[in-house]
mmCIF file of N, CA and C in Angstrom:
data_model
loop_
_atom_site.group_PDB
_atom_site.id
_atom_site.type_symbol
_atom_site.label_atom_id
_atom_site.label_comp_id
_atom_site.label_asym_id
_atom_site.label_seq_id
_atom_site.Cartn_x
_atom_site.Cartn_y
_atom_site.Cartn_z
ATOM 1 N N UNK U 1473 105.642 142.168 49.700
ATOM 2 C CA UNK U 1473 104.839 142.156 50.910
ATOM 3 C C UNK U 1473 104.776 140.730 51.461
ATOM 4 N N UNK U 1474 104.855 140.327 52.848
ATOM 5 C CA UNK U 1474 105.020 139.216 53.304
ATOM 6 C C UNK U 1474 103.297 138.316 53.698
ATOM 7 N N UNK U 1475 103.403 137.302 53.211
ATOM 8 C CA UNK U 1475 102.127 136.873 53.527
ATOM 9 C C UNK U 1475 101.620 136.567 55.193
ATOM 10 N N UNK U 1476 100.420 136.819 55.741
ATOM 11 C CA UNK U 1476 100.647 136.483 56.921
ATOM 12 C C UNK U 1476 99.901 135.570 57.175
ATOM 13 N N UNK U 1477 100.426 134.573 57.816
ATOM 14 C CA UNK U 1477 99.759 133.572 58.272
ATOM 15 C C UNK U 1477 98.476 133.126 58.719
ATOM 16 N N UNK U 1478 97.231 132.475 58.713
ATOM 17 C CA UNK U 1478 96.324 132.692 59.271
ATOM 18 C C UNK U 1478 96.134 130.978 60.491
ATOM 19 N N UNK U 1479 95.357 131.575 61.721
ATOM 20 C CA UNK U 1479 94.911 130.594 62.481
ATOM 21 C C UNK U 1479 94.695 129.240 61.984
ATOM 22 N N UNK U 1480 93.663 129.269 61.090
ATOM 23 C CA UNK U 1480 93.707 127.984 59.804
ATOM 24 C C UNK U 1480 94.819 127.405 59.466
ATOM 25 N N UNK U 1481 95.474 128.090 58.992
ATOM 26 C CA UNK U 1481 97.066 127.819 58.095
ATOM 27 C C UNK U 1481 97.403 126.699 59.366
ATOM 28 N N UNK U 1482 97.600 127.236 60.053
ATOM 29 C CA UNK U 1482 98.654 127.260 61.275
ATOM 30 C C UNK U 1482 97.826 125.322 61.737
ATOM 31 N N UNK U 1483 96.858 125.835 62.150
ATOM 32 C CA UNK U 1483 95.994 124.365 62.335
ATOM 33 C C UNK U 1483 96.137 123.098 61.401
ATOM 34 N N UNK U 1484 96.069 123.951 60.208
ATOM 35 C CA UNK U 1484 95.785 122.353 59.225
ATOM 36 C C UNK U 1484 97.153 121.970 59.075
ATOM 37 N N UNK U 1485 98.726 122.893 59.261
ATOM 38 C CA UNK U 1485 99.887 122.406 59.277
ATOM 39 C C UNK U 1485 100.184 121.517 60.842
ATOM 40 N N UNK U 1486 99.733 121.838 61.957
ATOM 41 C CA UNK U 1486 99.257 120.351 62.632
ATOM 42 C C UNK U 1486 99.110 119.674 62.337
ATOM 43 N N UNK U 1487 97.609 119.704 61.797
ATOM 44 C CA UNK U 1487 96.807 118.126 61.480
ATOM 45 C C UNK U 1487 98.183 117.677 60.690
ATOM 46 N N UNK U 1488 98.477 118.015 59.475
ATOM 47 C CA UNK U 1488 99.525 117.726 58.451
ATOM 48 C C UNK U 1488 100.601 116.710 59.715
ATOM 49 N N UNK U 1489 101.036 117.260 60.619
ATOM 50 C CA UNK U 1489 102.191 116.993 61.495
ATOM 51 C C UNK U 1489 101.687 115.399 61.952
ATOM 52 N N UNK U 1490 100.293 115.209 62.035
ATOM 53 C CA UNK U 1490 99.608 114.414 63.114
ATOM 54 C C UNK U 1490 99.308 114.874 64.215
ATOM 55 N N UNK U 1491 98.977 115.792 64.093
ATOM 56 C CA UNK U 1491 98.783 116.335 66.112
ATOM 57 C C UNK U 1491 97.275 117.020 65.885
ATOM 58 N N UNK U 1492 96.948 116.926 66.963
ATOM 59 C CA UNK U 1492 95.234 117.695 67.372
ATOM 60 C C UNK U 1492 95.883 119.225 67.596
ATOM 61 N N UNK U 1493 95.241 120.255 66.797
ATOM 62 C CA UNK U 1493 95.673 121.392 67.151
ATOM 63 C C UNK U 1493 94.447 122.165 68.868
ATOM 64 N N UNK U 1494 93.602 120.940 69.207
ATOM 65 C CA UNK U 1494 93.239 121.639 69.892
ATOM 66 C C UNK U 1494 93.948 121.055 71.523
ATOM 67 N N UNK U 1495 94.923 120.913 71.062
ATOM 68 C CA UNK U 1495 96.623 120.403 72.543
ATOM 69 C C UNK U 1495 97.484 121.661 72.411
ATOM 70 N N UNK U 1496 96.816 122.663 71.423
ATOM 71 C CA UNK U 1496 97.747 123.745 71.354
ATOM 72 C C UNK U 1496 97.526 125.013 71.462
ATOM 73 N N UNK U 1497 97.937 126.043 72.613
ATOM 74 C CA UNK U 1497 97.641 127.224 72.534
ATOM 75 C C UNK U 1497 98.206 128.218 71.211
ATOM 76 N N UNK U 1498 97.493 128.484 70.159
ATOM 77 C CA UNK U 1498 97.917 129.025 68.814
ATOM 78 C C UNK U 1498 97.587 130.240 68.743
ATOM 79 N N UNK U 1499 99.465 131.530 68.970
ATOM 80 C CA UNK U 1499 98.731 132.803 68.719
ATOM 81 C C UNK U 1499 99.577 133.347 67.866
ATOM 82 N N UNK U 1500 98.715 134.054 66.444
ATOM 83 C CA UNK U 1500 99.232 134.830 66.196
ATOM 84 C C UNK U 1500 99.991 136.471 66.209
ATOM 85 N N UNK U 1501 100.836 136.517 65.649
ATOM 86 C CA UNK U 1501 101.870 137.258 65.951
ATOM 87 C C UNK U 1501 101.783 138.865 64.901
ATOM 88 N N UNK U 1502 102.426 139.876 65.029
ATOM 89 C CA UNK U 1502 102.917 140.637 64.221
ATOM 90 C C UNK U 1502 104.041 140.088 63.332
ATOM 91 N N UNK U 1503 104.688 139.138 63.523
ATOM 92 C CA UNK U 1503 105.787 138.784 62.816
ATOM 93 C C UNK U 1503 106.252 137.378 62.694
ATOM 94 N N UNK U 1504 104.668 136.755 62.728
ATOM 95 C CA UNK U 1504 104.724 135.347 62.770
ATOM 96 C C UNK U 1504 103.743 134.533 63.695
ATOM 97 N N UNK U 1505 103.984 133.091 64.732
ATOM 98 C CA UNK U 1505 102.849 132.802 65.247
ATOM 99 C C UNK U 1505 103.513 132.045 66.066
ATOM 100 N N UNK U 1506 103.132 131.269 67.426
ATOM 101 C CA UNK U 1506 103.752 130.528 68.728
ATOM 102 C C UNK U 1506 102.663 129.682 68.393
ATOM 103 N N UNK U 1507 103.101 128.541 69.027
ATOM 104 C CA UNK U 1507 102.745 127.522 69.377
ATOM 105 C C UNK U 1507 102.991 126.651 70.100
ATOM 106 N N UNK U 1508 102.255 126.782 71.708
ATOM 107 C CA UNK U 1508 103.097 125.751 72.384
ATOM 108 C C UNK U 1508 101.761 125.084 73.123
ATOM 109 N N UNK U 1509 102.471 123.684 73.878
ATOM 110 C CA UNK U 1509 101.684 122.926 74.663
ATOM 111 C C UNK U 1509 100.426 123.295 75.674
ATOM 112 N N UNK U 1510 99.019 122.585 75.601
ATOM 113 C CA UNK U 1510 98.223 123.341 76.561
ATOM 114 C C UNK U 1510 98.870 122.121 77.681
ATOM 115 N N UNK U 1511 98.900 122.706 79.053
ATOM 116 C CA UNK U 1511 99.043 122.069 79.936
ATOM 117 C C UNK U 1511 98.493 120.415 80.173
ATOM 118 N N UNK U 1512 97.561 119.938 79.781
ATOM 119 C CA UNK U 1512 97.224 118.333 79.411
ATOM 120 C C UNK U 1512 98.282 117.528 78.267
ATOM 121 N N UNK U 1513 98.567 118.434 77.649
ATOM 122 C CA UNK U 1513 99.537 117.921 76.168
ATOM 123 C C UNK U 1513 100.205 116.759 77.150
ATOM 124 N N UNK U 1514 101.071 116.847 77.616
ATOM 125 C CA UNK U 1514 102.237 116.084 77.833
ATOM 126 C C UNK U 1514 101.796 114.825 78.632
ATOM 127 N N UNK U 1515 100.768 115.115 79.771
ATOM 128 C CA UNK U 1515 99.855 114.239 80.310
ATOM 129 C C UNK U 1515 99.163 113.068 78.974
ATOM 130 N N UNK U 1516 98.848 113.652 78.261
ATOM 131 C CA UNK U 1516 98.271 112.541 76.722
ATOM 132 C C UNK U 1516 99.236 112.296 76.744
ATOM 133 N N UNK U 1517 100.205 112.575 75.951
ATOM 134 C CA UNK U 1517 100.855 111.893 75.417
ATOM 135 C C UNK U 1517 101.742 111.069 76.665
ATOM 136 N N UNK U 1518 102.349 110.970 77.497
ATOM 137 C CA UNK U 1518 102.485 109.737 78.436
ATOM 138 C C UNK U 1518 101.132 108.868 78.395
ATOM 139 N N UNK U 1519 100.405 108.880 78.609
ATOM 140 C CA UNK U 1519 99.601 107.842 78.912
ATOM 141 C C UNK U 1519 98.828 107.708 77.504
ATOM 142 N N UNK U 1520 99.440 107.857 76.136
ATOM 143 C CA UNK U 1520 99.461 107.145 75.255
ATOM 144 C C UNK U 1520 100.743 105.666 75.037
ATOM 145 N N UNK U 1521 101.163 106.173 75.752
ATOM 146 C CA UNK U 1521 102.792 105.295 76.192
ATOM 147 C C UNK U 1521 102.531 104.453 76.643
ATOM 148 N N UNK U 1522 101.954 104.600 78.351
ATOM 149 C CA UNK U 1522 101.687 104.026 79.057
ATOM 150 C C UNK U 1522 100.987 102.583 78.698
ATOM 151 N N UNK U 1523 101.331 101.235 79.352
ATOM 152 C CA UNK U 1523 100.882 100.070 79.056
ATOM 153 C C UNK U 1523 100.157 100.274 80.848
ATOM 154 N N UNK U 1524 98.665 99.230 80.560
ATOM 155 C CA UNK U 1524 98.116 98.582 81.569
ATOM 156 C C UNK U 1524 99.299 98.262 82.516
ATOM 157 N N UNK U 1525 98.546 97.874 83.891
ATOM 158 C CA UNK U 1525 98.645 97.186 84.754
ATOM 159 C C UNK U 1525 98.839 95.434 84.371
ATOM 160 N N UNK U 1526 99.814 94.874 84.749
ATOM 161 C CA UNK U 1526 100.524 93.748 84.436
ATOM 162 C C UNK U 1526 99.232 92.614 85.228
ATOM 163 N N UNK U 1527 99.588 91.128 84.992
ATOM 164 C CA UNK U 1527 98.896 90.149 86.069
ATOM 165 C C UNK U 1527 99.814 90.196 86.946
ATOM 166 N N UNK U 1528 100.966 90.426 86.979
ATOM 167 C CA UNK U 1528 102.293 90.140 87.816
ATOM 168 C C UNK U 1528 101.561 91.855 89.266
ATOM 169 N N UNK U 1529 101.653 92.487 88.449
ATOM 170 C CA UNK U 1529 101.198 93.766 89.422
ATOM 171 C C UNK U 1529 99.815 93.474 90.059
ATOM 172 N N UNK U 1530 98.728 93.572 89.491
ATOM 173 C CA UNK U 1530 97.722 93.035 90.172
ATOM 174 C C UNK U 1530 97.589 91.778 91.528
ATOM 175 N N UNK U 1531 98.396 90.956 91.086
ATOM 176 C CA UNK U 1531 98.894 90.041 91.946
ATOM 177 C C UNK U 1531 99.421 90.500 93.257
ATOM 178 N N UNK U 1532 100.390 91.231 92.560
ATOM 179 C CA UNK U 1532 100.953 92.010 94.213
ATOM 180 C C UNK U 1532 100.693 92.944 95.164
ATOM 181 N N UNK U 1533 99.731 93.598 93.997
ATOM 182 C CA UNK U 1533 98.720 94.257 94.805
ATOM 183 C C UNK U 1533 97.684 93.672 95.763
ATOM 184 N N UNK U 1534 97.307 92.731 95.028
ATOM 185 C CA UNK U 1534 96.427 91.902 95.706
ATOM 186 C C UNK U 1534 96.757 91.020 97.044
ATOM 187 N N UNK U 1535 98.079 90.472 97.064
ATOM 188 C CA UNK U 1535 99.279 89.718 97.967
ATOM 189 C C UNK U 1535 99.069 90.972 99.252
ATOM 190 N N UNK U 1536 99.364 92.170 98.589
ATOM 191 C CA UNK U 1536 99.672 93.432 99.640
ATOM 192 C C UNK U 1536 98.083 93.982 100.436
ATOM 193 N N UNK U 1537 96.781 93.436 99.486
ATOM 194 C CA UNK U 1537 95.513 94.101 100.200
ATOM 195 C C UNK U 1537 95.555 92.644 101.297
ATOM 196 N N UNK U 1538 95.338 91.465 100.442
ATOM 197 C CA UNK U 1538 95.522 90.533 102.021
ATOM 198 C C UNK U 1538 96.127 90.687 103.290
ATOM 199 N N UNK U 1539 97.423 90.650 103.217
ATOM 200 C CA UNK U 1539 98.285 90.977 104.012
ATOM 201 C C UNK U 1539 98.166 91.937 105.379
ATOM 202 N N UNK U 1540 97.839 93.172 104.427
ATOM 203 C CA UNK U 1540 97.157 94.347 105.002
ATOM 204 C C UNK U 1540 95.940 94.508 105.974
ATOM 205 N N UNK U 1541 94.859 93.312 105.471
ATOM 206 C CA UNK U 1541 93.950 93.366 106.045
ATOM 207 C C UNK U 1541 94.245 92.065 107.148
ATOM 208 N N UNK U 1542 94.927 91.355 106.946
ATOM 209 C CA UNK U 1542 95.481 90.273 108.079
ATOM 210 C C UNK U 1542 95.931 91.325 109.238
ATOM 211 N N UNK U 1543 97.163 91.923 108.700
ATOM 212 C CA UNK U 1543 97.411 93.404 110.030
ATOM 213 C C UNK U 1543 96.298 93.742 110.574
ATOM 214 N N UNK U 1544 95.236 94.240 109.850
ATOM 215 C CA UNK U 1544 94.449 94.992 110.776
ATOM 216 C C UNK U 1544 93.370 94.046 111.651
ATOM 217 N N UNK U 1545 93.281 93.259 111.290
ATOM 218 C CA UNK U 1545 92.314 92.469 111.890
ATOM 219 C C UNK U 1545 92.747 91.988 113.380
ATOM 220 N N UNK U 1546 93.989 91.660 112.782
ATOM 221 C CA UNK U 1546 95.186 91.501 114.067
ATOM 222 C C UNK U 1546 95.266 92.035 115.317
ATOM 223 N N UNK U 1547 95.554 93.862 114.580
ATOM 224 C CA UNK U 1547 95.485 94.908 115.877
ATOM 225 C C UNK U 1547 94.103 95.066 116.231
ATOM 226 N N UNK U 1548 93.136 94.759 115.455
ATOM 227 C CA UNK U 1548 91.495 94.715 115.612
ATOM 228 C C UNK U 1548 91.861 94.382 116.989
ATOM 229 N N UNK U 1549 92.031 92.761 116.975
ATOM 230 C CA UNK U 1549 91.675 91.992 118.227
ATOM 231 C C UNK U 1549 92.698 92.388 119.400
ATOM 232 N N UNK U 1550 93.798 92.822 119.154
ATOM 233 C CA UNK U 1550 94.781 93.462 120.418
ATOM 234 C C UNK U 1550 93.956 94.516 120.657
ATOM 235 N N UNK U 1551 93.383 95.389 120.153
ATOM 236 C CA UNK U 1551 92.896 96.791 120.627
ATOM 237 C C UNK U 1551 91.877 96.361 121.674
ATOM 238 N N UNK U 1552 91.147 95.083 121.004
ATOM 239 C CA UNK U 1552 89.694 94.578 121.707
ATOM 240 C C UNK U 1552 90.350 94.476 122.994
ATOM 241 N N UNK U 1553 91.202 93.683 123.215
ATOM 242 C CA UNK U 1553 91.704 92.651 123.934
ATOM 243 C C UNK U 1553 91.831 93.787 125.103
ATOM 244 N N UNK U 1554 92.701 94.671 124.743
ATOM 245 C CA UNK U 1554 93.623 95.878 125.465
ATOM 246 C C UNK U 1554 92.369 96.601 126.067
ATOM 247 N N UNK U 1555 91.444 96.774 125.632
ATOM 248 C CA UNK U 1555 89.768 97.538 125.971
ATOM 249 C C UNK U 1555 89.327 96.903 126.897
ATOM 250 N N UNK U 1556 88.978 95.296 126.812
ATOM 251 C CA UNK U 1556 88.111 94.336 128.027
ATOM 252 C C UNK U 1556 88.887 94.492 128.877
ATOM 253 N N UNK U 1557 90.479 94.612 128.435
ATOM 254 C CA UNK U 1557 91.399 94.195 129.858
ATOM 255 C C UNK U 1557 91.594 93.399 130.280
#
């Protein structure tokens, strides 16, 4: 007679793996058990990857909010300008 697996089983051979079994939709089967990704899974794990924001990036971001707001201030005063007439 074949042993059948239980929910438990199935979980603590995760943990065993290193993984959170609760990243996993776990169902058992008549003839065994699935296990696949809950939709966030893959989202974690990239942005376990993921490194910060650089000084080099911040910088250019910052280069790009100046800039930006130089433009608008710019067309600010043409719009004014274009209004008094």
């Amino acid at each position: 007679m074949e042993e059948v697996i239980t929910l438990e089983q199935v979980e603590q051979e995760l943990i065993q793996q290193g993984a959170d079994p609760n990243d996993f939709n776990i169902k058992i089967t008549e003839t065994g058990y699935s296990v696949t990704p809950k939709w966030f899974y893959e989202n974690k794990q990239i942005a376990k990857n993921e490194v910060g924001p650089t000084k080099e990036d911040v910088e250019t971001v910052a280069d790009t909010v100046v800039y930006l707001m130089g433009e608008v201030e710019r067309l600010s005063t043409e719009l004014e300008a274009l209004k008094n007439g």
